[in-house]
mmCIF file of C-alpha atoms in Angstrom:
data_model
loop_
_atom_site.group_PDB
_atom_site.id
_atom_site.type_symbol
_atom_site.label_atom_id
_atom_site.label_comp_id
_atom_site.label_asym_id
_atom_site.label_seq_id
_atom_site.Cartn_x
_atom_site.Cartn_y
_atom_site.Cartn_z
ATOM 1 C CA MET A 258 7.769 -176.710 187.868
ATOM 2 C CA ILE A 259 5.913 -176.249 184.481
ATOM 3 C CA GLY A 260 2.128 -174.991 185.115
ATOM 4 C CA ASN A 261 -0.567 -176.301 182.630
ATOM 5 C CA PRO A 262 -2.965 -173.681 182.298
ATOM 6 C CA GLY A 263 -5.270 -176.959 180.990
ATOM 7 C CA VAL A 264 -5.582 -178.357 184.638
ATOM 8 C CA VAL A 265 -4.951 -175.424 186.691
ATOM 9 C CA GLY A 266 -8.518 -175.391 188.937
ATOM 10 C CA ARG A 267 -11.195 -177.313 189.798
ATOM 11 C CA ARG A 268 -14.058 -175.378 191.166
ATOM 12 C CA VAL A 269 -15.143 -172.594 188.736
ATOM 13 C CA ASP A 270 -14.030 -169.458 190.637
ATOM 14 C CA GLN A 271 -10.451 -171.310 190.461
ATOM 15 C CA GLU A 272 -10.991 -171.936 186.904
ATOM 16 C CA LEU A 273 -11.831 -168.147 186.285
ATOM 17 C CA GLU A 274 -8.710 -166.854 188.547
ATOM 18 C CA ALA A 275 -6.406 -168.847 186.692
ATOM 19 C CA ARG A 276 -7.492 -167.785 183.281
ATOM 20 C CA HIS A 277 -7.473 -164.080 184.434
ATOM 21 C CA ARG A 278 -3.751 -164.789 185.670
ATOM 22 C CA LEU A 279 -2.306 -167.069 183.198
ATOM 23 C CA ALA A 280 -4.032 -164.797 180.290
ATOM 24 C CA GLY A 281 -2.050 -161.891 181.755
ATOM 25 C CA VAL A 282 0.761 -163.900 182.147
ATOM 26 C CA ALA A 283 0.745 -164.765 178.136
ATOM 27 C CA GLY A 284 -0.023 -161.367 177.023
ATOM 28 C CA GLU A 285 3.083 -160.285 178.658
ATOM 29 C CA LEU A 286 5.275 -162.497 177.279
ATOM 30 C CA ALA A 287 4.238 -162.627 173.822
ATOM 31 C CA ASP A 288 5.532 -159.161 173.917
ATOM 32 C CA HIS A 289 8.649 -159.715 175.693
ATOM 33 C CA ARG A 290 11.458 -158.534 173.757
ATOM 34 C CA GLY A 291 13.985 -161.228 174.887
ATOM 35 C CA GLU A 292 16.093 -163.828 173.279
ATOM 36 C CA ILE A 293 13.408 -166.181 172.489
ATOM 37 C CA ALA A 294 10.174 -164.173 172.148
ATOM 38 C CA GLY A 295 7.286 -162.330 170.790
ATOM 39 C CA GLU A 296 9.797 -159.920 168.971
ATOM 40 C CA GLY A 297 8.217 -156.882 170.068
ATOM 41 C CA ILE A 298 5.453 -157.401 166.918
ATOM 42 C CA PRO A 299 2.119 -158.653 169.577
ATOM 43 C CA GLY A 300 2.653 -155.054 171.551
ATOM 44 C CA PHE A 301 2.499 -153.148 168.161
ATOM 45 C CA LEU A 302 -0.479 -154.713 166.721
ATOM 46 C CA TRP A 303 -2.216 -154.195 170.070
ATOM 47 C CA SER A 304 -1.064 -150.879 170.122
ATOM 48 C CA GLU A 305 -3.100 -150.566 166.830
ATOM 49 C CA SER A 306 -6.115 -152.053 168.070
ATOM 50 C CA ALA A 307 -6.828 -151.005 171.867
ATOM 51 C CA ALA A 308 -9.115 -148.863 172.298
ATOM 52 C CA PRO A 309 -8.132 -144.921 172.609
ATOM 53 C CA GLY A 310 -6.386 -144.517 176.424
ATOM 54 C CA GLN A 311 -6.093 -148.584 176.496
ATOM 55 C CA ASP A 312 -3.265 -150.141 177.675
ATOM 56 C CA PRO A 313 -2.010 -152.536 174.460
ATOM 57 C CA LEU A 314 -1.226 -155.187 177.733
ATOM 58 C CA ASP A 315 -4.199 -154.910 179.191
ATOM 59 C CA TYR A 316 -5.843 -155.299 175.417
ATOM 60 C CA GLY A 317 -3.396 -158.201 175.069
ATOM 61 C CA THR A 318 -4.682 -159.921 178.147
ATOM 62 C CA GLU A 319 -8.044 -159.539 176.898
ATOM 63 C CA ARG A 320 -7.663 -161.479 173.955
ATOM 64 C CA ALA A 321 -5.685 -164.236 175.697
ATOM 65 C CA ALA A 322 -8.539 -164.513 178.286
ATOM 66 C CA ARG A 323 -10.774 -165.754 175.055
ATOM 67 C CA GLU A 324 -11.685 -169.352 174.855
ATOM 68 C CA ASP A 325 -11.898 -170.013 171.085
ATOM 69 C CA ALA A 326 -9.071 -168.683 169.321
ATOM 70 C CA ASN A 327 -5.193 -169.687 168.911
ATOM 71 C CA PHE A 328 -3.951 -167.179 170.854
ATOM 72 C CA SER A 329 -5.436 -167.892 174.235
ATOM 73 C CA TYR A 330 -4.576 -168.909 177.920
ATOM 74 C CA ARG A 331 -6.080 -172.497 177.119
ATOM 75 C CA ASN A 332 -3.281 -173.069 173.871
ATOM 76 C CA ALA A 333 -0.310 -171.579 176.669
ATOM 77 C CA VAL A 334 1.702 -173.188 179.226
ATOM 78 C CA VAL A 335 3.376 -171.116 182.235
ATOM 79 C CA ALA A 336 6.670 -171.859 183.437
ATOM 80 C CA GLU A 337 7.284 -171.342 187.061
ATOM 81 C CA SER A 338 10.572 -171.223 189.389
ATOM 82 C CA GLY A 339 9.948 -171.294 193.117
ATOM 83 C CA GLY A 340 6.791 -169.973 192.641
ATOM 84 C CA ILE A 341 7.770 -166.937 189.847
ATOM 85 C CA VAL A 342 6.723 -167.029 186.514
ATOM 86 C CA VAL A 343 9.744 -167.452 184.223
ATOM 87 C CA GLY A 344 8.623 -168.434 181.222
ATOM 88 C CA MET A 345 5.206 -169.547 178.771
ATOM 89 C CA LEU A 346 5.093 -171.426 175.395
ATOM 90 C CA LEU A 347 2.056 -170.626 173.297
ATOM 91 C CA GLY A 348 1.311 -173.527 170.568
ATOM 92 C CA TYR A 349 -1.499 -174.788 168.492
ATOM 93 C CA ARG A 350 -2.405 -176.989 165.419
ATOM 94 C CA LEU A 351 -2.535 -174.704 162.627
ATOM 95 C CA PRO A 352 -5.293 -175.274 159.989
ATOM 96 C CA GLN A 353 -5.885 -175.736 156.299
ATOM 97 C CA PRO A 354 -5.829 -171.982 154.664
ATOM 98 C CA THR A 355 -8.919 -172.379 152.574
ATOM 99 C CA ALA A 356 -8.634 -170.734 149.361
ATOM 100 C CA GLU A 357 -10.156 -167.615 150.424
ATOM 101 C CA ASP A 358 -7.013 -167.096 152.929
ATOM 102 C CA LEU A 359 -4.580 -167.795 149.963
ATOM 103 C CA ALA A 360 -6.290 -165.376 147.966
ATOM 104 C CA ALA A 361 -6.399 -162.999 150.781
ATOM 105 C CA LEU A 362 -2.448 -162.719 151.421
ATOM 106 C CA PRO A 363 -1.493 -159.656 149.463
ATOM 107 C CA ASP A 364 -4.140 -158.238 151.329
ATOM 108 C CA ILE A 365 -2.524 -158.409 154.511
ATOM 109 C CA PRO A 366 -0.255 -155.840 156.157
ATOM 110 C CA PRO A 367 3.482 -156.448 155.024
ATOM 111 C CA LEU A 368 4.882 -156.679 158.554
ATOM 112 C CA LEU A 369 2.401 -159.703 158.994
ATOM 113 C CA ARG A 370 2.213 -161.649 155.300
ATOM 114 C CA PRO A 371 5.252 -163.328 155.011
ATOM 115 C CA LEU A 372 4.545 -164.617 158.834
ATOM 116 C CA VAL A 373 1.369 -165.523 157.303
ATOM 117 C CA ASP A 374 2.382 -167.550 154.162
ATOM 118 C CA LEU A 375 4.797 -169.001 156.485
ATOM 119 C CA GLU A 376 1.979 -170.402 158.267
ATOM 120 C CA TYR A 377 0.340 -171.710 155.355
ATOM 121 C CA GLN A 378 3.290 -173.860 154.504
ATOM 122 C CA VAL A 379 2.465 -176.416 157.150
ATOM 123 C CA PRO A 380 -0.893 -177.163 158.029
ATOM 124 C CA GLY A 381 -1.811 -179.425 160.127
ATOM 125 C CA SER A 382 1.648 -178.937 161.866
ATOM 126 C CA PHE A 383 1.386 -177.485 165.839
ATOM 127 C CA TYR A 384 2.812 -174.378 165.883
ATOM 128 C CA VAL A 385 5.041 -172.842 168.063
ATOM 129 C CA ASN A 386 3.734 -169.099 168.165
ATOM 130 C CA ALA A 387 5.639 -167.933 170.604
ATOM 131 C CA LEU A 388 8.512 -169.289 173.436
ATOM 132 C CA SER A 389 9.692 -166.774 175.858
ATOM 133 C CA VAL A 390 12.271 -166.842 178.760
ATOM 134 C CA PHE A 391 12.471 -163.437 180.915
ATOM 135 C CA GLU A 392 16.123 -162.442 180.363
ATOM 136 C CA GLU A 393 17.054 -163.477 183.705
ATOM 137 C CA HIS A 394 15.687 -166.693 183.926
ATOM 138 C CA GLN A 395 17.746 -167.868 180.357
ATOM 139 C CA GLY A 396 19.973 -170.085 180.198
ATOM 140 C CA ARG A 397 18.404 -172.757 183.069
ATOM 141 C CA GLY A 398 17.382 -175.229 180.578
ATOM 142 C CA ILE A 399 13.581 -173.798 180.973
ATOM 143 C CA GLY A 400 13.498 -173.144 176.575
ATOM 144 C CA SER A 401 14.227 -176.508 176.275
ATOM 145 C CA ALA A 402 11.624 -177.733 178.622
ATOM 146 C CA LEU A 403 9.059 -175.900 177.174
ATOM 147 C CA LEU A 404 9.896 -177.425 173.479
ATOM 148 C CA ALA A 405 9.565 -180.621 175.507
ATOM 149 C CA ILE A 406 5.919 -179.725 176.241
ATOM 150 C CA ALA A 407 5.392 -178.420 172.727
ATOM 151 C CA GLY A 408 6.381 -181.924 171.605
ATOM 152 C CA GLN A 409 3.907 -183.640 174.451
ATOM 153 C CA ARG A 410 0.840 -181.389 172.844
ATOM 154 C CA ALA A 411 2.185 -181.995 169.076
ATOM 155 C CA ARG A 412 1.375 -185.358 169.812
ATOM 156 C CA GLN A 413 -1.901 -185.120 171.677
ATOM 157 C CA ALA A 414 -3.354 -182.760 168.859
ATOM 158 C CA GLY A 415 -2.371 -185.838 166.583
ATOM 159 C CA ALA A 416 0.439 -183.336 164.668
ATOM 160 C CA SER A 417 3.171 -185.606 163.080
ATOM 161 C CA VAL A 418 5.050 -181.696 163.052
ATOM 162 C CA LEU A 419 6.017 -179.650 165.022
ATOM 163 C CA SER A 420 6.708 -176.099 163.484
ATOM 164 C CA LEU A 421 7.656 -172.077 164.440
ATOM 165 C CA GLN A 422 9.421 -169.122 162.777
ATOM 166 C CA VAL A 423 12.493 -167.348 163.898
ATOM 167 C CA PHE A 424 13.981 -164.203 162.846
ATOM 168 C CA ALA A 425 17.382 -165.200 161.222
ATOM 169 C CA GLU A 426 19.340 -162.723 163.181
ATOM 170 C CA ASN A 427 18.310 -163.903 166.669
ATOM 171 C CA GLU A 428 21.077 -165.880 166.592
ATOM 172 C CA GLY A 429 20.274 -167.163 170.265
ATOM 173 C CA ALA A 430 17.041 -168.806 169.389
ATOM 174 C CA CYS A 431 18.225 -170.258 166.034
ATOM 175 C CA ARG A 432 20.842 -172.499 168.596
ATOM 176 C CA LEU A 433 18.327 -173.468 170.644
ATOM 177 C CA TYR A 434 15.494 -174.471 168.403
ATOM 178 C CA ARG A 435 18.803 -176.527 165.696
ATOM 179 C CA ARG A 436 19.787 -178.171 169.208
ATOM 180 C CA HIS A 437 16.344 -179.913 169.603
ATOM 181 C CA GLY A 438 16.294 -181.196 166.246
ATOM 182 C CA TYR A 439 14.399 -178.195 163.974
ATOM 183 C CA ALA A 440 15.750 -177.666 160.393
ATOM 184 C CA LEU A 441 15.502 -174.713 158.250
ATOM 185 C CA VAL A 442 12.510 -175.337 155.513
ATOM 186 C CA ASP A 443 11.757 -172.261 154.521
ATOM 187 C CA ARG A 444 11.966 -168.210 154.403
ATOM 188 C CA ARG A 445 11.075 -164.640 153.503
ATOM 189 C CA PRO A 446 12.421 -161.390 153.386
ATOM 190 C CA ILE A 447 11.055 -159.153 155.636
ATOM 191 C CA ILE A 448 10.828 -155.264 155.845
ATOM 192 C CA ALA A 449 12.540 -153.511 158.707
ATOM 193 C CA HIS A 450 9.997 -152.007 161.276
ATOM 194 C CA PRO A 451 10.618 -150.100 164.491
ATOM 195 C CA CYS A 452 8.803 -152.958 166.035
ATOM 196 C CA TYR A 453 11.207 -155.417 166.192
ATOM 197 C CA PRO A 454 15.209 -155.286 165.860
ATOM 198 C CA TYR A 455 15.727 -157.476 162.976
ATOM 199 C CA SER A 456 15.685 -156.488 159.023
ATOM 200 C CA THR A 457 16.501 -159.700 157.088
ATOM 201 C CA GLU A 458 14.726 -162.526 156.800
ATOM 202 C CA VAL A 459 12.012 -164.874 158.960
ATOM 203 C CA LEU A 460 12.887 -168.527 158.830
ATOM 204 C CA LEU A 461 10.466 -171.763 159.172
ATOM 205 C CA MET A 462 11.657 -174.261 160.977
ATOM 206 C CA THR A 463 10.166 -177.552 161.632
ATOM 207 C CA ARG A 464 11.141 -181.397 163.005
ATOM 208 C CA ALA A 465 8.876 -184.678 163.390
ATOM 209 C CA VAL A 466 6.872 -184.884 166.560
ATOM 210 C CA PRO A 467 9.216 -187.282 168.916
ATOM 211 C CA GLU A 468 7.790 -190.631 169.538
#
């Protein structure tokens, strides 16, 4: 079963309960270092921003509980199997970068600059920010099902293109995306960093939104 947080809970108390549950799942899975995941970057950023003594995952959960941000439970879809959460998709439509955004690109920390730069290359696309499946549940078609939902959400958002980023060395994820019609359109070198096990480049892949 694929659970959609956009339709979970009709009463206010149900909605709040669903929000906090889904926010926690989004935070945990966005930092999950599986084959298809946030690759450790969210956890590093949250550890840098969390209050003294605060668990970085708790900080990430707070961010995912926001109503008006891209990194929000409202943009997440949770996959469940037998009542157990097994995966998550986070996606949203990218805005057109402003002149100020482009001018500020050199000031973005080197860890994030290539990722932000690639986002700026595909304004208006529906961006798959994170697609994560717990390792013990991989190989069961869950990632494929979540990608199909990304296509549905892209159509609902009025986008004509889907986009995502993946590290070149993450061969399993690259195979999955190519199998679903994504093609390489751009790339950027990355700096080696302890928060992820890669050191070469990040790829920008896109595909047309399926009809």
